[in-house]
Coordinates of N, CA, C and O in Angstrom, one line a residue:
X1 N 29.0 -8.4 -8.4 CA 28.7 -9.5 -9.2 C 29.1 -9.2 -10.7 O 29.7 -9.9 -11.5
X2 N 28.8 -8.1 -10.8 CA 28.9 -7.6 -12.8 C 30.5 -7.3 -13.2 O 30.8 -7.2 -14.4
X3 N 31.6 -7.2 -11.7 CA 32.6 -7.2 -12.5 C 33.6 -8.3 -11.8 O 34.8 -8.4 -12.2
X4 N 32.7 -9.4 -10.6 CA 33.4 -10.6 -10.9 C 33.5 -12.0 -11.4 O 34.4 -12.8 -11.4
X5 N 31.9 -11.9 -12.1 CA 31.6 -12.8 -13.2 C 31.0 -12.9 -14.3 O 30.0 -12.1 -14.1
X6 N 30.8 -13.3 -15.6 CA 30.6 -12.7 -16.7 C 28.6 -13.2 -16.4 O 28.0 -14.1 -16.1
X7 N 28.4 -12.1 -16.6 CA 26.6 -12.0 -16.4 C 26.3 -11.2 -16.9 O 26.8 -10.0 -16.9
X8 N 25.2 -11.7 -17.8 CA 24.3 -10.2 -18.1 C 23.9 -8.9 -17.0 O 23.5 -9.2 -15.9
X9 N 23.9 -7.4 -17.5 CA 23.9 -6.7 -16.7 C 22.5 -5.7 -16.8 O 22.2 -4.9 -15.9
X10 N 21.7 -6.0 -18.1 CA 20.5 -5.4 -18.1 C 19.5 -5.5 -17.0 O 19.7 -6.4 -16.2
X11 N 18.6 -4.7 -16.7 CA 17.2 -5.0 -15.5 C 16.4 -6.2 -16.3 O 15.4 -6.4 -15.7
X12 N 16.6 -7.1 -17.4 CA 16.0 -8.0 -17.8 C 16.2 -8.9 -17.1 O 15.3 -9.5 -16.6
X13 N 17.5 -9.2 -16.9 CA 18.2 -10.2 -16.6 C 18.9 -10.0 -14.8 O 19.7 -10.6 -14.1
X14 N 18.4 -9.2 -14.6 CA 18.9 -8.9 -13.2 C 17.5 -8.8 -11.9 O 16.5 -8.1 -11.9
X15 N 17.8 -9.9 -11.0 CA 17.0 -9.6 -10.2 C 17.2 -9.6 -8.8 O 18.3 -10.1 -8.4
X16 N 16.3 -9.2 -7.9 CA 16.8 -8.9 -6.3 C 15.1 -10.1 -5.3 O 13.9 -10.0 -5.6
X17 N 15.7 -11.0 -4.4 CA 15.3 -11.7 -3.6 C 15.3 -11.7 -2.1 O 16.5 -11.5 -1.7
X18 N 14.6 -11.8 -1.4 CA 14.7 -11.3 -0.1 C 13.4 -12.1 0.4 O 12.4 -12.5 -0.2
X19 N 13.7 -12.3 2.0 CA 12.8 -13.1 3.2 C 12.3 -11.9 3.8 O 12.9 -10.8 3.7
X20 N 11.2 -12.2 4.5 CA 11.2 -11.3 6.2 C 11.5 -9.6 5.7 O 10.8 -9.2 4.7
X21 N 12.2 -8.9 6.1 CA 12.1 -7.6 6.1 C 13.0 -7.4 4.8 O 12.8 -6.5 4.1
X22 N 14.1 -8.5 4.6 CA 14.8 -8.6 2.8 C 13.7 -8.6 1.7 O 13.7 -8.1 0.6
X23 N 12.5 -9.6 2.4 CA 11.3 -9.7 0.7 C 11.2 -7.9 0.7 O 11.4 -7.3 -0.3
X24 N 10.9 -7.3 2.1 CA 10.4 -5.5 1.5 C 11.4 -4.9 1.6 O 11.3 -3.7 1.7
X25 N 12.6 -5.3 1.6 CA 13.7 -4.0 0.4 C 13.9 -4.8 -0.2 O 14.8 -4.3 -0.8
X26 N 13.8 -5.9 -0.7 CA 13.6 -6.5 -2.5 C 12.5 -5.8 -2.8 O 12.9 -5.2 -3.8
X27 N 11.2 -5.5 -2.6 CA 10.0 -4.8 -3.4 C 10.2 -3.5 -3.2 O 9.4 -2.7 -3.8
X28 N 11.5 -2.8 -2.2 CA 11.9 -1.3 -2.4 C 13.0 -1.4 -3.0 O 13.8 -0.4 -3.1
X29 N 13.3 -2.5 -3.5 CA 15.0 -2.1 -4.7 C 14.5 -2.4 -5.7 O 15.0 -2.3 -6.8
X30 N 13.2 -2.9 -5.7 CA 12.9 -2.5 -7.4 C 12.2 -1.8 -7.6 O 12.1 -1.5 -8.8
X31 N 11.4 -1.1 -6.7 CA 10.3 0.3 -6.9 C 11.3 1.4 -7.0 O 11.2 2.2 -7.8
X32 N 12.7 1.3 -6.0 CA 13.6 2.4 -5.9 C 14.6 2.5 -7.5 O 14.9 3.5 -8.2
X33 N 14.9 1.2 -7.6 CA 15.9 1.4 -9.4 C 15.2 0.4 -9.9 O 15.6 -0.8 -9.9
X34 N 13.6 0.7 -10.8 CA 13.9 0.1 -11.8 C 14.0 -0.3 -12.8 O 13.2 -1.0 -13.5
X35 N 15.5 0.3 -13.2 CA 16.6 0.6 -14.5 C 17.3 -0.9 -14.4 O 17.5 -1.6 -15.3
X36 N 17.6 -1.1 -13.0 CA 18.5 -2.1 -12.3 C 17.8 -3.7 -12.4 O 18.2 -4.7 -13.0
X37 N 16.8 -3.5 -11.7 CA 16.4 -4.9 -11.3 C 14.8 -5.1 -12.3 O 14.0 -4.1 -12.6
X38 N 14.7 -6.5 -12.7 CA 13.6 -6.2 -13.8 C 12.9 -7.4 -13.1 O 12.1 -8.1 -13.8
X39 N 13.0 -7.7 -11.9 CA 12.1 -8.7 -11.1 C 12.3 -8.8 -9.8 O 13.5 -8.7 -9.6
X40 N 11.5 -9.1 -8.8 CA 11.8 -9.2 -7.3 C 11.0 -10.0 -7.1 O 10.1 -10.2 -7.9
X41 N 11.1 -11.1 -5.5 CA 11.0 -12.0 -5.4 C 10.9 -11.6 -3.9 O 11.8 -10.9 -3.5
X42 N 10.0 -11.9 -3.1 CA 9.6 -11.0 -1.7 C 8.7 -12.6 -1.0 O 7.6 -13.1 -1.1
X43 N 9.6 -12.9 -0.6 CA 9.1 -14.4 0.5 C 8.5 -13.7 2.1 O 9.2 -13.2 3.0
X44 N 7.5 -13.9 2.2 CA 7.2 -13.5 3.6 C 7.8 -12.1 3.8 O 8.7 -11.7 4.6
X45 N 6.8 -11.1 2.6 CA 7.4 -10.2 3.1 C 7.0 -9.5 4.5 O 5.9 -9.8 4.9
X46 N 7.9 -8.6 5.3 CA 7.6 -8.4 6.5 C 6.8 -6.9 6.3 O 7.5 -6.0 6.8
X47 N 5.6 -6.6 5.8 CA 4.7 -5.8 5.8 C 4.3 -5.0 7.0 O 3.7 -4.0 6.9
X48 N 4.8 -5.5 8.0 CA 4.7 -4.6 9.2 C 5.8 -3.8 10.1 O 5.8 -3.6 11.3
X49 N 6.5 -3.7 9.3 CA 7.9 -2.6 9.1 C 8.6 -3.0 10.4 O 9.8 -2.6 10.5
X50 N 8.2 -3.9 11.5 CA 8.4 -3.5 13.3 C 7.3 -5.1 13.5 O 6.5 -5.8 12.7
X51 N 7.7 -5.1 15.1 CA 7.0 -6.1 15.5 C 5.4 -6.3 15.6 O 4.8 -5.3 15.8
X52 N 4.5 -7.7 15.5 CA 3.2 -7.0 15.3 C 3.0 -6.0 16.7 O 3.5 -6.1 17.9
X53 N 2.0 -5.1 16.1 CA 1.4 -4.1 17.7 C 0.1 -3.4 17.2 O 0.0 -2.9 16.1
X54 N -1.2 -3.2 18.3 CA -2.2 -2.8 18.0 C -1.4 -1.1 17.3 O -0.4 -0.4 17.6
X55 N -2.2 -1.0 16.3 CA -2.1 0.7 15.6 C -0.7 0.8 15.0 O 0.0 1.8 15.2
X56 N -0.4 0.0 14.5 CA 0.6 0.1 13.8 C 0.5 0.5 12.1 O 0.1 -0.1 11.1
X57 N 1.0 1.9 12.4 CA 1.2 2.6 11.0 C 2.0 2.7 10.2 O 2.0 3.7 9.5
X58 N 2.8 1.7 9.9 CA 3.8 1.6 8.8 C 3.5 0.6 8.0 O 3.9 0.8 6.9
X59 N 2.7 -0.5 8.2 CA 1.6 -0.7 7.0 C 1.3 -0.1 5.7 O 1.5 -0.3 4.5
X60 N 0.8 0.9 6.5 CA 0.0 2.1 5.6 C 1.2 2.6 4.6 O 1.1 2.6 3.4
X61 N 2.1 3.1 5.1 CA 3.1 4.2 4.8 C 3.9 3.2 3.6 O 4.2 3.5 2.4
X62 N 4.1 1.9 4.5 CA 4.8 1.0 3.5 C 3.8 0.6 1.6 O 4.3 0.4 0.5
X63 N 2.4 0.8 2.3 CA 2.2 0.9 0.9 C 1.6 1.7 0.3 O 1.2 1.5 -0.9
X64 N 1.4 3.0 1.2 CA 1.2 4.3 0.3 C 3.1 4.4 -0.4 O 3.0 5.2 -1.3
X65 N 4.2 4.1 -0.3 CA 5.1 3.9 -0.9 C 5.4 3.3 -2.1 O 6.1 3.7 -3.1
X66 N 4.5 1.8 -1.7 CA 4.8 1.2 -3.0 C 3.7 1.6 -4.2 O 3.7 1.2 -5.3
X67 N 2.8 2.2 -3.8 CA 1.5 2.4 -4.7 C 1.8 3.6 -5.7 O 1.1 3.9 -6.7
X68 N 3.1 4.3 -5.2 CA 3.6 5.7 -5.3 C 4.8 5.3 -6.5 O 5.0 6.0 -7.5
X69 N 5.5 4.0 -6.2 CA 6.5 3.6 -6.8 C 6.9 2.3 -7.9 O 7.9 1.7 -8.1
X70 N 5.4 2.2 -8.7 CA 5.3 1.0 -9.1 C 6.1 0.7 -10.4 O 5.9 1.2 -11.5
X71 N 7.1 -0.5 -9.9 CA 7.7 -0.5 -11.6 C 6.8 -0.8 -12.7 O 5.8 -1.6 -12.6
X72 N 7.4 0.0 -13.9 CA 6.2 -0.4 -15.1 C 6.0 -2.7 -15.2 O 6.7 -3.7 -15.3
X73 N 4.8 -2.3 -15.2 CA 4.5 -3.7 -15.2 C 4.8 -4.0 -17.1 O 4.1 -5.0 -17.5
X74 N 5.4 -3.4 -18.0 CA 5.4 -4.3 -19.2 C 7.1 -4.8 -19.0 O 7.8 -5.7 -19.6
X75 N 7.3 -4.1 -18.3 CA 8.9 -4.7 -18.3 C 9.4 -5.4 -16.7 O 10.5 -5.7 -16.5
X76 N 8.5 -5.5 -16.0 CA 9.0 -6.2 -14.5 C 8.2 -7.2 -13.9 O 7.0 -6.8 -14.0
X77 N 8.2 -8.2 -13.3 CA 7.6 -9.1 -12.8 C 7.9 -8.8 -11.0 O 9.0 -8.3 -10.6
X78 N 6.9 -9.1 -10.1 CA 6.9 -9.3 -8.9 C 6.3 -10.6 -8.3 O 5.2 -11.0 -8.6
X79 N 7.3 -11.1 -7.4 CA 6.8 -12.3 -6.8 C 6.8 -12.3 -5.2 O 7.8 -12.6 -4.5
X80 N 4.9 -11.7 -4.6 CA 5.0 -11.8 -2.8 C 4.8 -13.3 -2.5 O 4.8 -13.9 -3.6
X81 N 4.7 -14.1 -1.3 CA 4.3 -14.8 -0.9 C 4.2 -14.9 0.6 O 5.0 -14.0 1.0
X82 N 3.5 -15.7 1.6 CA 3.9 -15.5 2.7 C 3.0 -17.4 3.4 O 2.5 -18.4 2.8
X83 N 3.1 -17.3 4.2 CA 2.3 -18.7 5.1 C 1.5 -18.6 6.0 O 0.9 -17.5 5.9
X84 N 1.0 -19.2 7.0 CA -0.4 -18.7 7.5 C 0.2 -19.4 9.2 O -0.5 -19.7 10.1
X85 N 1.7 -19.4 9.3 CA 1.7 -19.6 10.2 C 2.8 -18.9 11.2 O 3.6 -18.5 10.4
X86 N 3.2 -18.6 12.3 CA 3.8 -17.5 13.2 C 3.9 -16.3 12.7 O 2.9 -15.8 12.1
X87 N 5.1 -15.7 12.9 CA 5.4 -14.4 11.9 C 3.8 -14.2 10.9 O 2.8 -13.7 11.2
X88 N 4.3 -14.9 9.6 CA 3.7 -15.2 8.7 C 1.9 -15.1 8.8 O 1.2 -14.7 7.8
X89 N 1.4 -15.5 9.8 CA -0.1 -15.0 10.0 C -0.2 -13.6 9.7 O -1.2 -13.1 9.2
X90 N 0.7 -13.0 10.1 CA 0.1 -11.6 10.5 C 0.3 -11.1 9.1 O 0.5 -9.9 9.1
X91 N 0.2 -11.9 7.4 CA 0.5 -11.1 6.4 C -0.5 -11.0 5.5 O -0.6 -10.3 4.5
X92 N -1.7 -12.1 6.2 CA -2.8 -12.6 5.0 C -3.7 -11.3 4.9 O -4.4 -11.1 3.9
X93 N -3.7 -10.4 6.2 CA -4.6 -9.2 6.2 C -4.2 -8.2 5.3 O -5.0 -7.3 4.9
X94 N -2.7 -8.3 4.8 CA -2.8 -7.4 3.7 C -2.5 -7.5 2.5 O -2.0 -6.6 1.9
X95 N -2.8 -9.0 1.7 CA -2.4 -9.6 0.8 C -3.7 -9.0 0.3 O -3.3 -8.5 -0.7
X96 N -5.0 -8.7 0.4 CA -5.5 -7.7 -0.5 C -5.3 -6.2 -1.2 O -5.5 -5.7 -2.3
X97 N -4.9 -5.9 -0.2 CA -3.5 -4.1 -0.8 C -2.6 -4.5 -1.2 O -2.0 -3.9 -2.1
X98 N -2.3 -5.6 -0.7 CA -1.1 -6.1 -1.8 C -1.0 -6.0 -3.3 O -0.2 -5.5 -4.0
X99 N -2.4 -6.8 -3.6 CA -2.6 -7.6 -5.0 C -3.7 -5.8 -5.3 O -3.8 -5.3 -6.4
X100 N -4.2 -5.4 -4.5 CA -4.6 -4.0 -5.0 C -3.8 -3.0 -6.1 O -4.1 -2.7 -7.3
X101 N -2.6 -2.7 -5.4 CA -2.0 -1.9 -5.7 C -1.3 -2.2 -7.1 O -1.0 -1.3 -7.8
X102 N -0.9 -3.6 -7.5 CA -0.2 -3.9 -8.0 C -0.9 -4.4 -9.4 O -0.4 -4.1 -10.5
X103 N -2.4 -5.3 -9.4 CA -3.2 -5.4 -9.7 C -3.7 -4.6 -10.9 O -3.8 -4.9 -12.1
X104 N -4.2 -3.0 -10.1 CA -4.6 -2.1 -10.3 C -4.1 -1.5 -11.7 O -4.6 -0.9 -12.6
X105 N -2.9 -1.8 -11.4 CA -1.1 -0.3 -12.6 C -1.1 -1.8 -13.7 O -0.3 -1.8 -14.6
X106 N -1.7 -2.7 -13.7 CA -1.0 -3.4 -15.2 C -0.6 -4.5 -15.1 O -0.4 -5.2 -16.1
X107 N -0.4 -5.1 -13.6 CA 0.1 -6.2 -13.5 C -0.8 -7.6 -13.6 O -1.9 -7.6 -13.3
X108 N -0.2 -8.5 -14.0 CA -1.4 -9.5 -14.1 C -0.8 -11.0 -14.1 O 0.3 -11.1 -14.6
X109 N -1.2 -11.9 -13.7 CA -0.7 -13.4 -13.8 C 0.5 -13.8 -14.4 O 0.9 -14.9 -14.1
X110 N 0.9 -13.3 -14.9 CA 2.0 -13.7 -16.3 C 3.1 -13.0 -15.7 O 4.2 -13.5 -15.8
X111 N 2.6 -11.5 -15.0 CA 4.3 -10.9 -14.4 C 4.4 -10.5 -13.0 O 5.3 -9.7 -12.6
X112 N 3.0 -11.4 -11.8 CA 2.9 -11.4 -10.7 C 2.2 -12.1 -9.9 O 1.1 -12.4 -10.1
X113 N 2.9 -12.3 -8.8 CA 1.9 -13.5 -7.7 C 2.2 -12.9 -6.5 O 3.1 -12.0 -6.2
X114 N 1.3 -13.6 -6.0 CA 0.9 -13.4 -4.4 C 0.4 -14.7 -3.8 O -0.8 -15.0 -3.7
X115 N 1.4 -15.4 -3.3 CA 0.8 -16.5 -3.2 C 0.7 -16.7 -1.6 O 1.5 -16.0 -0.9
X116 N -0.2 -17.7 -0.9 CA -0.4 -18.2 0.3 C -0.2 -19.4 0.3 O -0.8 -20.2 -0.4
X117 N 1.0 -19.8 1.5 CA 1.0 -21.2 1.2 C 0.7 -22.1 3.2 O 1.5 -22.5 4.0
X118 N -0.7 -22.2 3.1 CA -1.2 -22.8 4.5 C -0.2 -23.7 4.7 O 0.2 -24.5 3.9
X119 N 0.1 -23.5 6.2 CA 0.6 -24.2 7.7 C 2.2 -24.2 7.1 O 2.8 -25.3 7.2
X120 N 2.8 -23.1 6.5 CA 3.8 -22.7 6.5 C 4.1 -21.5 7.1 O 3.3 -20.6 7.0
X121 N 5.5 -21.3 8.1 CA 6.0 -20.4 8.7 C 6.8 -19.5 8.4 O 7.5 -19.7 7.4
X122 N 6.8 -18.5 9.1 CA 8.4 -17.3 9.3 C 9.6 -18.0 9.4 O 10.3 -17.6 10.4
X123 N 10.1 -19.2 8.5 CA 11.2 -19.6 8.8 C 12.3 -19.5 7.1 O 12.1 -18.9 6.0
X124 N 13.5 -20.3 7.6 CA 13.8 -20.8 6.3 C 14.0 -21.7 5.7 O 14.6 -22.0 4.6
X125 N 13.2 -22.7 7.1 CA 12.9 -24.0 6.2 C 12.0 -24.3 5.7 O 11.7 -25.4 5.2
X126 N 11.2 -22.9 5.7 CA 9.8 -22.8 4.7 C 9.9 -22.3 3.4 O 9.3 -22.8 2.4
X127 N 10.7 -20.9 3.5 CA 11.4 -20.6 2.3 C 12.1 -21.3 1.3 O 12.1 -20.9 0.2
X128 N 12.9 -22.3 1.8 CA 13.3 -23.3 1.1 C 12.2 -24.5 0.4 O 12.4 -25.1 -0.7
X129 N 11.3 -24.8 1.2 CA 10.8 -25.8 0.5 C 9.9 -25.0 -1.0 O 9.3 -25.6 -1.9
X130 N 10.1 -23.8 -0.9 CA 9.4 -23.0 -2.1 C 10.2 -22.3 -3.0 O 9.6 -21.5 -3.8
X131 N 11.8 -22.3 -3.0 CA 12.3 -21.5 -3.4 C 12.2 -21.5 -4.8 O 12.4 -20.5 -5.5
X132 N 11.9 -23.3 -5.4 CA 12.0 -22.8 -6.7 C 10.7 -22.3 -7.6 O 10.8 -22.2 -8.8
X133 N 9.7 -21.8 -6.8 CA 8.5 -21.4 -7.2 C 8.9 -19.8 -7.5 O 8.3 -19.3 -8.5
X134 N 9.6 -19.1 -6.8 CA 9.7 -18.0 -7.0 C 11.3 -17.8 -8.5 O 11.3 -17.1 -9.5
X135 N 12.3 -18.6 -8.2 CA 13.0 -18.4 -8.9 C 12.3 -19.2 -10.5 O 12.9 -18.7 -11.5
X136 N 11.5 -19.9 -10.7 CA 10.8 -20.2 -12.0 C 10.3 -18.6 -12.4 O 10.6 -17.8 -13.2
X137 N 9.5 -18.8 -11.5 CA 8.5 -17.4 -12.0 C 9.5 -16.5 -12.7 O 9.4 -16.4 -13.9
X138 N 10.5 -15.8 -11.9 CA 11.5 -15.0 -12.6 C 12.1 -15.4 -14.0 O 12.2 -14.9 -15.2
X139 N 12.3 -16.4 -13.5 CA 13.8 -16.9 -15.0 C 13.1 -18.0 -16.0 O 13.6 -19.0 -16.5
X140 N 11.8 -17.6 -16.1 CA 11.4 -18.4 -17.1 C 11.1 -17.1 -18.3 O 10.6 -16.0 -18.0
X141 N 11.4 -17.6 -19.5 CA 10.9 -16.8 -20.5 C 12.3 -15.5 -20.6 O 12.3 -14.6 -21.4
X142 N 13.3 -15.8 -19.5 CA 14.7 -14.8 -19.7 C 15.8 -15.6 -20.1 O 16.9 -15.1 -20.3

């Protein structure tokens, strides 16, 4: 992108977006560089690394990770969200460690959400009917 069209290239102005298991390496490309990306945008993210299954431990691991890697909240915005329906059920159980972790380091209304949006699914005709909720949040005030 930075050397085939003229764009800003700071982490202000640069950010990373992702569905399904893309929303959590968007919330690991910005925990992982962020020099790079100064906001992420995580639609249904896929919090349970694998399909659902009783005892599943990457949950855990996934967010003893991000609790480990949190970008500074004065300079980065995060945006989760997920729906309450297929896939997407299985995410509301951890939209509390969610908003825990993130909560907790600095973040607050103004540079993060977590939103639930009932009798929407693991699709991307659900993603779409919300896309511009997450892309405002980002590019407003840049």
């Amino acid at each position: 992108m930075d050397t085939a069209f003229s764009v800003k290239k700071d982490a202000k102005n640069t950010f990373v977006m992702g569905s399904s298991m893309g929303g959590l390496m968007s919330m690991y490309a910005i925990s992982e560089y962020p020099n790079i990306f100064g906001g992420a945008a995580c639609l249904s993210t896929h919090w349970l690394g694998f399909k659902p299954m009783d005892n599943n431990v990457l949950p855990n691991l996934i967010f003893k990770y991000a609790a480990s890697n949190i970008p500074d909240s004065k300079t980065h915005k995060l945006y989760f969200d997920y729906g309450t329906e297929t896939l997407d059920a299985y995410y509301l159980k951890y939209a509390n460690t969610v908003d825990s972790i993130y909560l907790k380091n600095g973040y607050t209304q103004k540079n993060y959400k977590n939103l639930k949006f009932e009798g929407e699914n693991h699709s991307e005709n659900s993603w779409q009917k919300r896309i511009n909720i997450p892309l405002t949040f980002l590019l407003k005030n840049n």
